[in-house]
């Protein structure tokens, strides 16, 4: 009798396992896999046959419940049910808010990019201007020193011209004057080649950016405020004044 009960319990238990495996396949889409080297012991009493909830494997990590419980509680590893699909974590309002925030960031970055591009263009233009000015006015200091040599040469040529008058038959002095005149003309041509020009302000209006007043002279046949004489020539390098002309300005005579 005891053997008959054990056999019946074993048969019921096997049928229960098959039923649970079938339900598990339907829910999870995969077969029931037991761990290797797991010892399963059977401890079934006749009183346990009436309750399927108490059936379990000893030594197995999984406790099996009834099919009704699985349907009611659900299985985490079961196939996705179209009616139970998880909703998107972000709502429509949150998505719109995030899109607005991203658009603001794009506008901000675009404005920064435009400002950076404009700044870089300004820097490039200023740098190019500095390079061009360096090419043009890099010899400015040299020209300031060289015009002083031109002043000495001019004064020497004028002195030689006074001595080499037709009344003085000295041929050597005449040759010196001619040589100095040629040197002065050549020097002025070199100045003009490199953009260095002498000012001729006599008869023109006084300009504080180009002229420096050293004296006032009576306006005899000249308008007051005009330049009557030049005591030292002024020079410009590519239109920029590198040495002011020392001038005398005509004023009305006070009787």
JSON list of C-alpha atoms in Angstrom, two decimals, residues 73-213:
[
{"chain": "A", "resi": 73, "resn": "UNK", "atom": "CA", "xyz": [1.33, 37.92, -10.56]},
{"chain": "A", "resi": 74, "resn": "UNK", "atom": "CA", "xyz": [2.99, 37.88, -14.00]},
{"chain": "A", "resi": 75, "resn": "UNK", "atom": "CA", "xyz": [6.45, 36.67, -14.95]},
{"chain": "A", "resi": 76, "resn": "UNK", "atom": "CA", "xyz": [9.33, 39.07, -15.33]},
{"chain": "A", "resi": 77, "resn": "UNK", "atom": "CA", "xyz": [11.05, 37.00, -17.97]},
{"chain": "A", "resi": 78, "resn": "UNK", "atom": "CA", "xyz": [7.89, 36.29, -19.99]},
{"chain": "A", "resi": 79, "resn": "UNK", "atom": "CA", "xyz": [7.40, 37.55, -23.56]},
{"chain": "A", "resi": 80, "resn": "UNK", "atom": "CA", "xyz": [6.35, 41.13, -24.00]},
{"chain": "A", "resi": 81, "resn": "UNK", "atom": "CA", "xyz": [2.62, 41.57, -24.00]},
{"chain": "A", "resi": 82, "resn": "UNK", "atom": "CA", "xyz": [1.43, 44.31, -26.38]},
{"chain": "A", "resi": 83, "resn": "UNK", "atom": "CA", "xyz": [-1.08, 45.39, -23.77]},
{"chain": "A", "resi": 84, "resn": "UNK", "atom": "CA", "xyz": [1.59, 45.59, -21.04]},
{"chain": "A", "resi": 85, "resn": "UNK", "atom": "CA", "xyz": [4.29, 47.49, -22.98]},
{"chain": "A", "resi": 86, "resn": "UNK", "atom": "CA", "xyz": [6.11, 49.96, -20.68]},
{"chain": "A", "resi": 87, "resn": "UNK", "atom": "CA", "xyz": [5.43, 53.56, -21.39]},
{"chain": "A", "resi": 88, "resn": "UNK", "atom": "CA", "xyz": [8.19, 55.99, -22.33]},
{"chain": "A", "resi": 89, "resn": "UNK", "atom": "CA", "xyz": [9.78, 57.39, -19.17]},
{"chain": "A", "resi": 90, "resn": "UNK", "atom": "CA", "xyz": [9.41, 60.96, -20.50]},
{"chain": "A", "resi": 91, "resn": "UNK", "atom": "CA", "xyz": [6.00, 62.45, -20.97]},
{"chain": "A", "resi": 92, "resn": "UNK", "atom": "CA", "xyz": [5.06, 64.72, -23.86]},
{"chain": "A", "resi": 93, "resn": "UNK", "atom": "CA", "xyz": [5.40, 67.81, -21.69]},
{"chain": "A", "resi": 94, "resn": "UNK", "atom": "CA", "xyz": [8.88, 66.79, -20.56]},
{"chain": "A", "resi": 95, "resn": "UNK", "atom": "CA", "xyz": [9.91, 66.08, -24.16]},
{"chain": "A", "resi": 96, "resn": "UNK", "atom": "CA", "xyz": [8.67, 69.50, -25.30]},
{"chain": "A", "resi": 97, "resn": "UNK", "atom": "CA", "xyz": [10.46, 71.19, -22.41]},
{"chain": "A", "resi": 98, "resn": "UNK", "atom": "CA", "xyz": [13.69, 69.35, -23.27]},
{"chain": "A", "resi": 99, "resn": "UNK", "atom": "CA", "xyz": [13.34, 70.27, -26.96]},
{"chain": "A", "resi": 100, "resn": "UNK", "atom": "CA", "xyz": [12.88, 73.95, -26.05]},
{"chain": "A", "resi": 101, "resn": "UNK", "atom": "CA", "xyz": [15.92, 73.80, -23.81]},
{"chain": "A", "resi": 102, "resn": "UNK", "atom": "CA", "xyz": [18.00, 72.21, -26.58]},
{"chain": "A", "resi": 103, "resn": "UNK", "atom": "CA", "xyz": [16.87, 74.88, -29.06]},
{"chain": "A", "resi": 104, "resn": "UNK", "atom": "CA", "xyz": [17.96, 77.59, -26.64]},
{"chain": "A", "resi": 105, "resn": "UNK", "atom": "CA", "xyz": [21.35, 75.91, -26.27]},
{"chain": "A", "resi": 106, "resn": "UNK", "atom": "CA", "xyz": [21.71, 75.71, -30.06]},
{"chain": "A", "resi": 107, "resn": "UNK", "atom": "CA", "xyz": [20.88, 79.43, -30.42]},
{"chain": "A", "resi": 108, "resn": "UNK", "atom": "CA", "xyz": [23.31, 80.32, -27.67]},
{"chain": "A", "resi": 109, "resn": "UNK", "atom": "CA", "xyz": [26.11, 78.25, -29.21]},
{"chain": "A", "resi": 110, "resn": "UNK", "atom": "CA", "xyz": [25.37, 79.68, -32.66]},
{"chain": "A", "resi": 111, "resn": "UNK", "atom": "CA", "xyz": [25.58, 83.24, -31.32]},
{"chain": "A", "resi": 112, "resn": "UNK", "atom": "CA", "xyz": [28.85, 82.46, -29.56]},
{"chain": "A", "resi": 113, "resn": "UNK", "atom": "CA", "xyz": [30.23, 80.93, -32.75]},
{"chain": "A", "resi": 114, "resn": "UNK", "atom": "CA", "xyz": [29.32, 84.04, -34.75]},
{"chain": "A", "resi": 115, "resn": "UNK", "atom": "CA", "xyz": [30.94, 86.33, -32.19]},
{"chain": "A", "resi": 116, "resn": "UNK", "atom": "CA", "xyz": [34.08, 84.21, -32.11]},
{"chain": "A", "resi": 117, "resn": "UNK", "atom": "CA", "xyz": [34.19, 84.20, -35.91]},
{"chain": "A", "resi": 118, "resn": "UNK", "atom": "CA", "xyz": [33.83, 88.01, -36.02]},
{"chain": "A", "resi": 119, "resn": "UNK", "atom": "CA", "xyz": [36.52, 88.46, -33.36]},
{"chain": "A", "resi": 120, "resn": "UNK", "atom": "CA", "xyz": [38.91, 86.18, -35.22]},
{"chain": "A", "resi": 121, "resn": "UNK", "atom": "CA", "xyz": [38.26, 88.11, -38.45]},
{"chain": "A", "resi": 122, "resn": "UNK", "atom": "CA", "xyz": [38.98, 91.41, -36.69]},
{"chain": "A", "resi": 123, "resn": "UNK", "atom": "CA", "xyz": [42.18, 90.00, -35.23]},
{"chain": "A", "resi": 124, "resn": "UNK", "atom": "CA", "xyz": [43.22, 88.76, -38.67]},
{"chain": "A", "resi": 125, "resn": "UNK", "atom": "CA", "xyz": [42.62, 92.19, -40.22]},
{"chain": "A", "resi": 126, "resn": "UNK", "atom": "CA", "xyz": [44.49, 94.00, -37.45]},
{"chain": "A", "resi": 127, "resn": "UNK", "atom": "CA", "xyz": [47.38, 91.58, -37.74]},
{"chain": "A", "resi": 128, "resn": "UNK", "atom": "CA", "xyz": [47.49, 92.04, -41.49]},
{"chain": "A", "resi": 129, "resn": "UNK", "atom": "CA", "xyz": [47.46, 95.84, -41.01]},
{"chain": "A", "resi": 130, "resn": "UNK", "atom": "CA", "xyz": [50.31, 95.59, -38.50]},
{"chain": "A", "resi": 131, "resn": "UNK", "atom": "CA", "xyz": [52.34, 93.49, -40.93]},
{"chain": "A", "resi": 132, "resn": "UNK", "atom": "CA", "xyz": [51.76, 95.95, -43.77]},
{"chain": "A", "resi": 133, "resn": "UNK", "atom": "CA", "xyz": [52.66, 98.92, -41.55]},
{"chain": "A", "resi": 134, "resn": "UNK", "atom": "CA", "xyz": [55.79, 97.11, -40.41]},
{"chain": "A", "resi": 135, "resn": "UNK", "atom": "CA", "xyz": [56.82, 96.66, -44.04]},
{"chain": "A", "resi": 136, "resn": "UNK", "atom": "CA", "xyz": [56.16, 100.32, -44.87]},
{"chain": "A", "resi": 137, "resn": "UNK", "atom": "CA", "xyz": [57.40, 102.03, -41.71]},
{"chain": "A", "resi": 138, "resn": "UNK", "atom": "CA", "xyz": [60.08, 99.60, -40.61]},
{"chain": "A", "resi": 139, "resn": "UNK", "atom": "CA", "xyz": [62.73, 102.04, -41.92]},
{"chain": "A", "resi": 140, "resn": "UNK", "atom": "CA", "xyz": [61.19, 105.03, -40.13]},
{"chain": "A", "resi": 141, "resn": "UNK", "atom": "CA", "xyz": [63.98, 105.38, -37.58]},
{"chain": "A", "resi": 142, "resn": "UNK", "atom": "CA", "xyz": [66.61, 104.98, -40.28]},
{"chain": "A", "resi": 143, "resn": "UNK", "atom": "CA", "xyz": [64.96, 107.69, -42.38]},
{"chain": "A", "resi": 144, "resn": "UNK", "atom": "CA", "xyz": [64.94, 110.11, -39.44]},
{"chain": "A", "resi": 145, "resn": "UNK", "atom": "CA", "xyz": [68.70, 109.73, -39.13]},
{"chain": "A", "resi": 146, "resn": "UNK", "atom": "CA", "xyz": [69.26, 109.88, -42.88]},
{"chain": "A", "resi": 147, "resn": "UNK", "atom": "CA", "xyz": [67.40, 113.16, -43.41]},
{"chain": "A", "resi": 148, "resn": "UNK", "atom": "CA", "xyz": [69.87, 114.85, -41.08]},
{"chain": "A", "resi": 149, "resn": "UNK", "atom": "CA", "xyz": [72.65, 113.77, -43.44]},
{"chain": "A", "resi": 150, "resn": "UNK", "atom": "CA", "xyz": [70.59, 115.22, -46.30]},
{"chain": "A", "resi": 151, "resn": "UNK", "atom": "CA", "xyz": [70.38, 118.55, -44.40]},
{"chain": "A", "resi": 152, "resn": "UNK", "atom": "CA", "xyz": [74.17, 118.69, -44.00]},
{"chain": "A", "resi": 153, "resn": "UNK", "atom": "CA", "xyz": [74.68, 117.83, -47.66]},
{"chain": "A", "resi": 154, "resn": "UNK", "atom": "CA", "xyz": [72.23, 120.53, -48.73]},
{"chain": "A", "resi": 155, "resn": "UNK", "atom": "CA", "xyz": [73.90, 123.20, -46.63]},
{"chain": "A", "resi": 156, "resn": "UNK", "atom": "CA", "xyz": [77.33, 122.19, -47.92]},
{"chain": "A", "resi": 157, "resn": "UNK", "atom": "CA", "xyz": [76.11, 122.39, -51.51]},
{"chain": "A", "resi": 158, "resn": "UNK", "atom": "CA", "xyz": [74.68, 125.88, -50.87]},
{"chain": "A", "resi": 159, "resn": "UNK", "atom": "CA", "xyz": [77.99, 127.06, -49.39]},
{"chain": "A", "resi": 160, "resn": "UNK", "atom": "CA", "xyz": [79.90, 125.63, -52.35]},
{"chain": "A", "resi": 161, "resn": "UNK", "atom": "CA", "xyz": [77.49, 127.38, -54.71]},
{"chain": "A", "resi": 162, "resn": "UNK", "atom": "CA", "xyz": [78.18, 130.74, -53.07]},
{"chain": "A", "resi": 163, "resn": "UNK", "atom": "CA", "xyz": [81.92, 130.21, -53.40]},
{"chain": "A", "resi": 164, "resn": "UNK", "atom": "CA", "xyz": [81.75, 128.93, -56.97]},
{"chain": "A", "resi": 165, "resn": "UNK", "atom": "CA", "xyz": [80.55, 132.18, -58.48]},
{"chain": "A", "resi": 166, "resn": "UNK", "atom": "CA", "xyz": [81.41, 133.21, -62.02]},
{"chain": "A", "resi": 167, "resn": "UNK", "atom": "CA", "xyz": [83.75, 135.82, -60.58]},
{"chain": "A", "resi": 168, "resn": "UNK", "atom": "CA", "xyz": [85.80, 133.06, -58.90]},
{"chain": "A", "resi": 169, "resn": "UNK", "atom": "CA", "xyz": [87.74, 131.18, -61.59]},
{"chain": "A", "resi": 170, "resn": "UNK", "atom": "CA", "xyz": [88.67, 128.29, -59.25]},
{"chain": "A", "resi": 171, "resn": "UNK", "atom": "CA", "xyz": [87.79, 125.13, -61.27]},
{"chain": "A", "resi": 172, "resn": "UNK", "atom": "CA", "xyz": [88.24, 122.78, -58.30]},
{"chain": "A", "resi": 173, "resn": "UNK", "atom": "CA", "xyz": [85.57, 124.48, -56.22]},
{"chain": "A", "resi": 174, "resn": "UNK", "atom": "CA", "xyz": [83.25, 124.40, -59.21]},
{"chain": "A", "resi": 175, "resn": "UNK", "atom": "CA", "xyz": [83.73, 120.65, -59.60]},
{"chain": "A", "resi": 176, "resn": "UNK", "atom": "CA", "xyz": [83.07, 120.12, -55.88]},
{"chain": "A", "resi": 177, "resn": "UNK", "atom": "CA", "xyz": [79.81, 122.03, -56.19]},
{"chain": "A", "resi": 178, "resn": "UNK", "atom": "CA", "xyz": [78.73, 119.99, -59.20]},
{"chain": "A", "resi": 179, "resn": "UNK", "atom": "CA", "xyz": [79.57, 116.74, -57.39]},
{"chain": "A", "resi": 180, "resn": "UNK", "atom": "CA", "xyz": [77.60, 117.78, -54.30]},
{"chain": "A", "resi": 181, "resn": "UNK", "atom": "CA", "xyz": [74.64, 118.73, -56.47]},
{"chain": "A", "resi": 182, "resn": "UNK", "atom": "CA", "xyz": [74.68, 115.32, -58.15]},
{"chain": "A", "resi": 183, "resn": "UNK", "atom": "CA", "xyz": [74.86, 113.56, -54.77]},
{"chain": "A", "resi": 184, "resn": "UNK", "atom": "CA", "xyz": [71.96, 115.60, -53.42]},
{"chain": "A", "resi": 185, "resn": "UNK", "atom": "CA", "xyz": [69.81, 114.88, -56.48]},
{"chain": "A", "resi": 186, "resn": "UNK", "atom": "CA", "xyz": [70.57, 111.17, -56.25]},
{"chain": "A", "resi": 187, "resn": "UNK", "atom": "CA", "xyz": [69.76, 111.11, -52.55]},
{"chain": "A", "resi": 188, "resn": "UNK", "atom": "CA", "xyz": [66.40, 112.77, -53.14]},
{"chain": "A", "resi": 189, "resn": "UNK", "atom": "CA", "xyz": [65.59, 110.22, -55.87]},
{"chain": "A", "resi": 190, "resn": "UNK", "atom": "CA", "xyz": [66.39, 107.41, -53.44]},
{"chain": "A", "resi": 191, "resn": "UNK", "atom": "CA", "xyz": [64.12, 109.04, -50.87]},
{"chain": "A", "resi": 192, "resn": "UNK", "atom": "CA", "xyz": [61.29, 109.22, -53.37]},
{"chain": "A", "resi": 193, "resn": "UNK", "atom": "CA", "xyz": [61.82, 105.56, -54.34]},
{"chain": "A", "resi": 194, "resn": "UNK", "atom": "CA", "xyz": [61.22, 104.46, -50.74]},
{"chain": "A", "resi": 195, "resn": "UNK", "atom": "CA", "xyz": [58.31, 106.83, -50.10]},
{"chain": "A", "resi": 196, "resn": "UNK", "atom": "CA", "xyz": [60.26, 109.55, -48.30]},
{"chain": "A", "resi": 197, "resn": "UNK", "atom": "CA", "xyz": [59.33, 113.03, -49.49]},
{"chain": "A", "resi": 198, "resn": "UNK", "atom": "CA", "xyz": [60.40, 116.53, -48.52]},
{"chain": "A", "resi": 199, "resn": "UNK", "atom": "CA", "xyz": [57.71, 119.04, -47.58]},
{"chain": "A", "resi": 200, "resn": "UNK", "atom": "CA", "xyz": [57.40, 122.37, -49.40]},
{"chain": "A", "resi": 201, "resn": "UNK", "atom": "CA", "xyz": [55.15, 124.33, -47.05]},
{"chain": "A", "resi": 202, "resn": "UNK", "atom": "CA", "xyz": [56.07, 127.88, -48.12]},
{"chain": "A", "resi": 203, "resn": "UNK", "atom": "CA", "xyz": [52.90, 129.78, -49.00]},
{"chain": "A", "resi": 204, "resn": "UNK", "atom": "CA", "xyz": [50.63, 127.09, -47.55]},
{"chain": "A", "resi": 205, "resn": "UNK", "atom": "CA", "xyz": [48.44, 127.02, -44.49]},
{"chain": "A", "resi": 206, "resn": "UNK", "atom": "CA", "xyz": [49.85, 126.12, -41.13]},
{"chain": "A", "resi": 207, "resn": "UNK", "atom": "CA", "xyz": [49.13, 122.50, -40.11]},
{"chain": "A", "resi": 208, "resn": "UNK", "atom": "CA", "xyz": [50.01, 121.53, -36.51]},
{"chain": "A", "resi": 209, "resn": "UNK", "atom": "CA", "xyz": [50.39, 117.87, -37.60]},
{"chain": "A", "resi": 210, "resn": "UNK", "atom": "CA", "xyz": [53.11, 118.76, -40.15]},
{"chain": "A", "resi": 211, "resn": "UNK", "atom": "CA", "xyz": [54.62, 122.05, -39.02]},
{"chain": "A", "resi": 212, "resn": "UNK", "atom": "CA", "xyz": [56.18, 123.52, -35.92]},
{"chain": "A", "resi": 213, "resn": "UNK", "atom": "CA", "xyz": [56.24, 127.29, -35.49]}
]
